[in-house]
Amino acid sequence: MFYDQEPTEKTGYLDQSFRLFHIRDQQDRIFPFHYHDFHKVVILLSGKVTYHIEGKAYHLKPWDILLVNQHAIHKPEILPSLPYERFVLWIRDDLEKESLTQCFQKASDRSFNLIRLKSRMQEKLKEILFELEASMKSTQFGNDILSDALFSQFMVYLNRIFLEKQYIFDQKSYTCDQQIQELLQYINHNLTADLSVDVLAEKYYLSKYHMMRKFKSETGYTLHSYINSKRLLLARDLISEGMPVIKAAAQSGFSDYTTFSRAYKKMFNKCPSAL
């Protein structure tokens, strides 16, 4: 389905395979760090935007593409004096053709989310994208079938580019704090480990308070809140896959079930057993 405006509030459930938005606005607005329960593709058409994803700040050019994987902490930072126009594509993480979402997992593995294309490849992408937009607005016979086919074509094209590294890699296209990047990668790959402030500070040779300040500055989250959120999201995924609640809590890094249950209810407004 095609939409002219992306919902501003976090939406936790996407009941279609994908949703497309084409948005142009100009407003002095500060976006908070947030995450989604689905994957997202952002394609900048115009404007001056720095997009923050998991501790990296990407300095975008027109027709740059960002792969924002499910549960990735992100926010755009926009220069309000210029119009901000973009395509945004929301994609379910459980697509029937699951190979189409490989690029998001690879973006997470690489800790790199940007696709910047040469002009020839850019034109091919534009052609598919505008055809998809037109098809989703159409009421002609078979428009839904055609839209699904064009979406699949777009995602195949995107995966080929990203998995085979056919994009332009420019180190000046992003900035980050290397220590915080290493810390983020360690946390996300070791959610069941001891991630106390003392242990992490010792591992990365940082003072506890300096580390916590830097982490909040780079991610928008306190260290404790970030770890807790990632563990809870992992637990919810495990429970939804059929794992018993107590086992899911333990395999997500929670040593105390009461603490887990209380935190889960606070974050998701439901008990873990209510999934």
XYZ file of C-alpha atoms in Angstrom:
275
model
C 0.000 0.000 0.000
C 1.211 3.558 -0.765
C 1.127 6.361 1.802
C 1.966 10.051 1.520
C 2.971 10.320 5.175
C 4.871 7.950 7.407
C 3.213 7.490 10.815
C 5.122 9.501 13.383
C 4.620 7.130 16.302
C 6.484 3.859 16.579
C 4.382 1.143 15.017
C 5.074 -2.309 16.408
C 3.087 -4.351 13.915
C 3.156 -4.337 10.139
C 0.226 -6.339 8.779
C 1.336 -6.256 5.127
C 4.518 -7.488 3.492
C 5.601 -3.894 2.928
C 4.428 -0.291 2.985
C 5.774 2.547 0.859
C 5.848 6.235 1.760
C 6.882 9.191 -0.411
C 7.255 12.160 1.900
C 8.261 15.773 1.383
C 8.181 18.164 4.303
C 10.057 21.052 5.825
C 9.806 21.487 9.550
C 12.027 22.365 12.456
C 11.737 19.072 14.266
C 14.024 17.037 16.480
C 13.489 13.304 16.043
C 14.148 11.068 19.049
C 16.164 7.864 18.840
C 13.767 4.984 18.231
C 13.504 1.522 16.698
C 10.970 -0.529 14.721
C 9.825 -4.139 14.812
C 10.356 -4.344 11.042
C 13.074 -3.464 8.555
C 13.188 -0.075 6.874
C 14.770 1.318 3.695
C 15.273 5.087 3.533
C 16.095 6.717 0.181
C 16.965 10.401 0.326
C 15.686 12.479 -2.599
C 16.545 15.966 -1.343
C 17.548 17.811 1.798
C 20.537 17.911 4.121
C 20.324 14.959 6.487
C 22.605 13.152 8.886
C 21.145 9.769 9.792
C 22.241 8.131 13.029
C 22.113 4.317 13.209
C 23.573 2.376 16.139
C 26.334 4.874 16.900
C 27.238 5.801 13.304
C 26.297 9.134 11.729
C 25.779 8.888 7.942
C 26.077 12.159 5.991
C 23.630 11.609 3.161
C 23.599 12.726 -0.464
C 20.564 12.592 -2.796
C 19.694 9.004 -3.739
C 21.720 7.505 -0.936
C 20.013 4.412 0.467
C 20.002 3.330 4.105
C 19.226 -0.171 5.329
C 17.774 0.143 8.826
C 17.427 -3.342 10.231
C 14.766 -4.428 12.689
C 15.425 -3.174 16.261
C 18.309 -0.901 15.171
C 18.371 2.323 17.205
C 18.191 5.257 14.777
C 17.107 8.834 14.103
C 17.444 11.443 11.332
C 18.991 14.843 12.015
C 17.633 17.354 9.505
C 18.620 20.858 8.435
C 15.209 22.593 8.623
C 16.026 25.347 6.115
C 15.770 22.840 3.234
C 12.868 20.569 2.188
C 13.374 16.949 3.248
C 12.091 14.514 0.617
C 12.489 10.751 0.815
C 11.074 7.358 0.045
C 10.594 5.117 3.065
C 9.902 1.423 2.700
C 8.742 -0.653 5.675
C 9.347 -4.386 5.285
C 8.209 -7.253 7.487
C 11.023 -9.327 8.938
C 9.115 -12.563 8.238
C 8.599 -12.193 4.494
C 7.584 -15.394 2.722
C 10.605 -14.846 0.463
C 12.935 -14.466 3.437
C 16.065 -14.228 1.281
C 14.929 -10.718 0.294
C 15.849 -9.467 3.790
C 19.415 -10.842 3.775
C 20.791 -7.359 3.163
C 19.520 -6.196 6.563
C 21.280 -9.005 8.419
C 24.444 -8.280 6.460
C 24.170 -4.573 7.337
C 23.976 -5.560 11.001
C 26.937 -7.951 10.672
C 29.060 -5.293 8.938
C 27.859 -2.441 11.170
C 27.428 -0.521 7.910
C 24.069 0.602 6.518
C 24.760 2.901 3.557
C 24.400 2.211 -0.168
C 25.775 4.962 -2.417
C 25.505 4.188 -6.119
C 27.185 5.192 -9.350
C 24.881 7.041 -11.751
C 24.122 4.034 -14.005
C 22.987 1.848 -11.115
C 21.174 4.799 -9.577
C 19.067 5.237 -12.720
C 18.064 1.574 -12.660
C 16.947 1.914 -9.051
C 14.958 5.081 -9.801
C 13.152 3.345 -12.647
C 12.028 0.423 -10.455
C 11.094 2.645 -7.533
C 8.944 5.072 -9.523
C 7.232 2.148 -11.276
C 6.480 0.672 -7.854
C 5.090 3.993 -6.631
C 2.852 4.343 -9.711
C 1.614 0.769 -9.428
C 0.729 1.173 -5.752
C -1.324 4.286 -6.562
C -3.086 2.590 -9.472
C -6.548 1.027 -9.422
C -6.008 -0.866 -12.680
C -6.461 -4.608 -12.984
C -3.648 -6.569 -11.335
C -1.999 -3.553 -9.687
C -1.460 -5.513 -6.448
C 0.203 -8.379 -8.326
C 2.396 -5.948 -10.263
C 3.300 -4.074 -7.055
C 4.421 -7.300 -5.371
C 6.525 -8.182 -8.415
C 8.142 -4.727 -8.521
C 8.827 -4.851 -4.781
C 10.559 -8.221 -5.212
C 12.556 -6.836 -8.147
C 13.616 -3.818 -6.098
C 14.709 -5.991 -3.163
C 16.615 -8.425 -5.400
C 18.444 -5.452 -6.932
C 19.189 -4.003 -3.481
C 20.478 -7.322 -2.127
C 22.745 -7.893 -5.115
C 24.285 -4.464 -4.686
C 24.810 -4.725 -0.941
C 25.830 -8.371 -0.604
C 28.298 -8.089 -3.500
C 29.554 -4.640 -2.349
C 28.729 -2.976 -5.666
C 28.263 0.372 -3.934
C 30.655 3.286 -3.491
C 32.480 3.043 -0.169
C 33.558 6.440 1.103
C 34.965 6.678 4.636
C 33.980 10.352 4.683
C 30.311 9.353 4.320
C 30.037 8.582 8.025
C 31.541 9.419 11.393
C 31.613 7.407 14.595
C 33.426 6.881 17.857
C 35.437 3.710 17.297
C 35.421 2.667 20.953
C 31.636 2.974 21.151
C 31.291 1.041 17.879
C 33.338 -1.816 19.315
C 31.306 -1.673 22.518
C 28.007 -1.810 20.600
C 29.158 -4.783 18.545
C 30.287 -6.622 21.662
C 26.992 -5.992 23.451
C 24.852 -7.120 20.515
C 26.847 -10.324 20.061
C 27.047 -11.151 23.779
C 23.654 -10.335 25.296
C 23.811 -13.357 27.615
C 27.222 -12.373 29.019
C 27.962 -10.218 32.055
C 27.484 -6.710 30.630
C 27.846 -4.781 33.854
C 29.430 -1.343 33.696
C 32.476 -2.555 35.643
C 33.123 -5.451 33.247
C 32.688 -3.340 30.092
C 34.824 -0.468 31.395
C 37.639 -2.883 32.221
C 37.363 -4.624 28.844
C 37.636 -1.348 26.893
C 40.080 0.411 29.239
C 37.686 3.266 29.957
C 36.603 4.916 33.153
C 33.027 3.928 34.000
C 31.667 7.453 33.953
C 33.476 8.489 30.778
C 32.188 5.348 29.027
C 28.603 5.964 30.132
C 28.707 9.619 29.024
C 30.163 8.731 25.619
C 27.636 5.947 25.114
C 24.669 8.216 25.841
C 26.078 10.909 23.556
C 26.569 8.494 20.623
C 23.390 6.405 20.915
C 20.858 8.529 22.785
C 20.438 5.710 25.320
C 21.993 5.070 28.694
C 24.149 1.961 28.680
C 21.767 0.148 31.042
C 18.682 1.108 29.027
C 20.267 0.011 25.737
C 21.320 -3.396 27.046
C 17.974 -3.941 28.744
C 16.035 -3.015 25.577
C 18.099 -5.320 23.358
C 17.705 -8.209 25.804
C 13.950 -7.688 26.043
C 13.561 -7.532 22.260
C 15.530 -10.768 21.950
C 13.373 -12.405 24.632
C 10.185 -11.348 22.856
C 11.429 -12.842 19.580
C 12.317 -16.127 21.297
C 8.923 -16.312 23.030
C 7.096 -15.580 19.756
C 9.007 -18.499 18.195
C 7.587 -20.807 20.866
C 10.340 -20.903 23.476
C 9.107 -21.211 27.101
C 9.133 -17.826 28.841
C 11.578 -18.735 31.623
C 14.035 -20.242 29.144
C 13.714 -17.203 26.843
C 14.485 -14.894 29.769
C 17.622 -16.863 30.636
C 18.786 -17.025 27.003
C 18.376 -13.255 26.708
C 20.721 -12.497 29.589
C 18.293 -12.198 32.525
C 19.387 -14.087 35.641
C 16.299 -13.147 37.667
C 12.839 -13.917 36.280
C 11.006 -11.375 38.458
C 13.252 -8.576 37.191
C 12.720 -9.778 33.620
C 8.932 -9.978 33.954
C 8.696 -6.486 35.450
C 10.944 -4.962 32.748
C 9.073 -6.804 29.981
C 5.715 -5.521 31.146
C 7.060 -1.972 31.406
C 8.486 -2.018 27.872
C 5.711 -3.871 26.021
C 2.687 -3.135 28.252
C 1.923 -6.836 28.604
C 3.183 -9.813 30.563
C 5.616 -12.099 28.698
C 3.134 -14.956 28.998
C 0.520 -12.877 27.098
C 2.236 -13.195 23.715
